[in-house]
Amino acid sequence: GQNIDQPTEMTATEGAIVQINCTYQTSGFNGLFWYQQHAGEAPTFLSYNVLDGLEEKGRFSSFLSRSKGYSYLLLKELQMKDSASYLCAVRDMTGGSYIPTFGRGTSLIVHP
Amino acid sequence: KAGVTQTPRYLIKTRGQQVTLSCSPISGHRSVSWYQQTPGQGLQFLFEYFSETQRNKGNFPGRFSGRQFSNSRSEMNVSTLELGDSALYLCASSLVGGQGGTEAFFGQGTRLTVV
């Protein structure tokens, strides 16, 4: 099984930078994902990390350290529309199956 | 390019009944995964189908089953419904999924209420 921890809620100001952390424990790591989910909508894919390091995609970046069981999602130049829940998910190999396990999500509130 | 389509969007069922949900993936995608999302447990993986075969399975009881057709459309079935099965059921499609899957696209979900 897995244990994924991320903060429940964060607040930030429009135009600022925010970092959402995710820590995990797994025995058969096979990739880490970040998803964004607006209230009442389906999750949308943001990033995928399987090797250590930083992946940058526009205003969003995701970092992974496998040895530390740690990832973060960095959001720059925050906009009001970035107010959403951010889900960290780890895929691992368990009993022959590749299972993605999701954290409970971090609710980000961006205020003017 | 059409997105992932799930039907129906909303469903109300009685305890003990069974239900079938449908998911049509993005054209060309062969992997379909199903998830249950509840306020209490968050998003949980049910199973994944690829080329009509269940390839990966989460930790849900046997009342939850699925299948995939040759056109990659997938159905999920829940038998002997319990109140705790009330949830948003999401499906996600990807090109290859499984071990090699990177990006997945979610449908809008089916909101199931068991009374």
CSV table of C-alpha atoms in Angstrom, one decimal, chain A residues 11-78:
chain,number,residue,atom,x,y,z
A,11,THR,CA,-4.0,30.3,0.2
A,12,ALA,CA,-2.0,32.7,-2.0
A,13,THR,CA,-2.3,36.1,-3.7
A,14,GLU,CA,-2.9,36.7,-7.4
A,15,GLY,CA,0.5,37.1,-9.2
A,16,ALA,CA,2.4,35.3,-6.5
A,17,ILE,CA,4.2,31.9,-6.5
A,18,VAL,CA,3.0,28.9,-4.5
A,19,GLN,CA,4.5,25.5,-3.9
A,20,ILE,CA,2.4,22.5,-3.1
A,21,ASN,CA,4.3,19.6,-1.5
A,22,CYS,CA,3.6,15.9,-1.7
A,23,THR,CA,5.3,13.2,0.3
A,24,TYR,CA,4.8,9.5,-0.3
A,25,GLN,CA,5.9,6.1,0.8
A,26,THR,CA,5.9,3.3,-1.7
A,27,SER,CA,7.7,0.0,-2.4
A,28,GLY,CA,7.5,-0.1,-6.2
A,29,PHE,CA,7.5,3.5,-7.5
A,30,ASN,CA,6.5,3.9,-11.1
A,31,GLY,CA,5.7,7.5,-11.6
A,32,LEU,CA,4.1,10.6,-9.9
A,33,PHE,CA,1.3,12.7,-11.4
A,34,TRP,CA,-0.2,16.0,-10.6
A,35,TYR,CA,-3.8,16.8,-11.5
A,36,GLN,CA,-5.9,19.9,-11.1
A,37,GLN,CA,-9.6,19.6,-10.3
A,38,HIS,CA,-12.0,22.6,-10.2
A,39,ALA,CA,-15.1,22.2,-8.1
A,40,GLY,CA,-17.7,20.1,-9.8
A,41,GLU,CA,-15.4,19.2,-12.7
A,42,ALA,CA,-13.2,16.3,-13.7
A,43,PRO,CA,-9.5,16.2,-12.9
A,44,THR,CA,-7.2,17.5,-15.6
A,45,PHE,CA,-3.6,16.3,-16.1
A,46,LEU,CA,-0.8,18.7,-15.2
A,47,SER,CA,2.4,16.8,-15.0
A,48,TYR,CA,4.2,13.4,-14.9
A,49,ASN,CA,7.6,12.7,-13.2
A,50,VAL,CA,9.3,9.4,-13.2
A,51,LEU,CA,12.9,10.5,-12.9
A,52,ASP,CA,14.4,12.9,-10.4
A,53,GLY,CA,14.4,16.6,-11.3
A,54,LEU,CA,12.3,19.4,-12.4
A,55,GLU,CA,9.8,19.3,-15.3
A,56,GLU,CA,8.6,22.7,-16.4
A,57,LYS,CA,5.5,23.4,-18.4
A,58,GLY,CA,4.5,27.1,-18.7
A,59,ARG,CA,3.5,28.5,-15.4
A,60,PHE,CA,3.5,25.1,-13.8
A,61,SER,CA,6.6,23.0,-12.8
A,62,SER,CA,6.8,19.7,-10.9
A,63,PHE,CA,9.8,18.4,-9.0
A,64,LEU,CA,10.6,14.8,-7.9
A,65,SER,CA,13.1,13.3,-5.5
A,66,ARG,CA,12.6,9.5,-5.4
A,67,SER,CA,15.2,9.0,-2.6
A,68,LYS,CA,13.3,11.4,-0.4
A,69,GLY,CA,9.8,10.3,-1.5
A,70,TYR,CA,9.0,13.9,-2.2
A,71,SER,CA,7.5,16.0,-5.0
A,72,TYR,CA,6.2,19.5,-5.3
A,73,LEU,CA,4.1,21.4,-7.8
A,74,LEU,CA,5.1,25.0,-8.3
A,75,LEU,CA,2.6,27.5,-9.7
A,76,LYS,CA,4.0,30.9,-10.9
A,77,GLU,CA,2.1,34.1,-11.7
A,78,LEU,CA,-1.0,32.9,-9.9
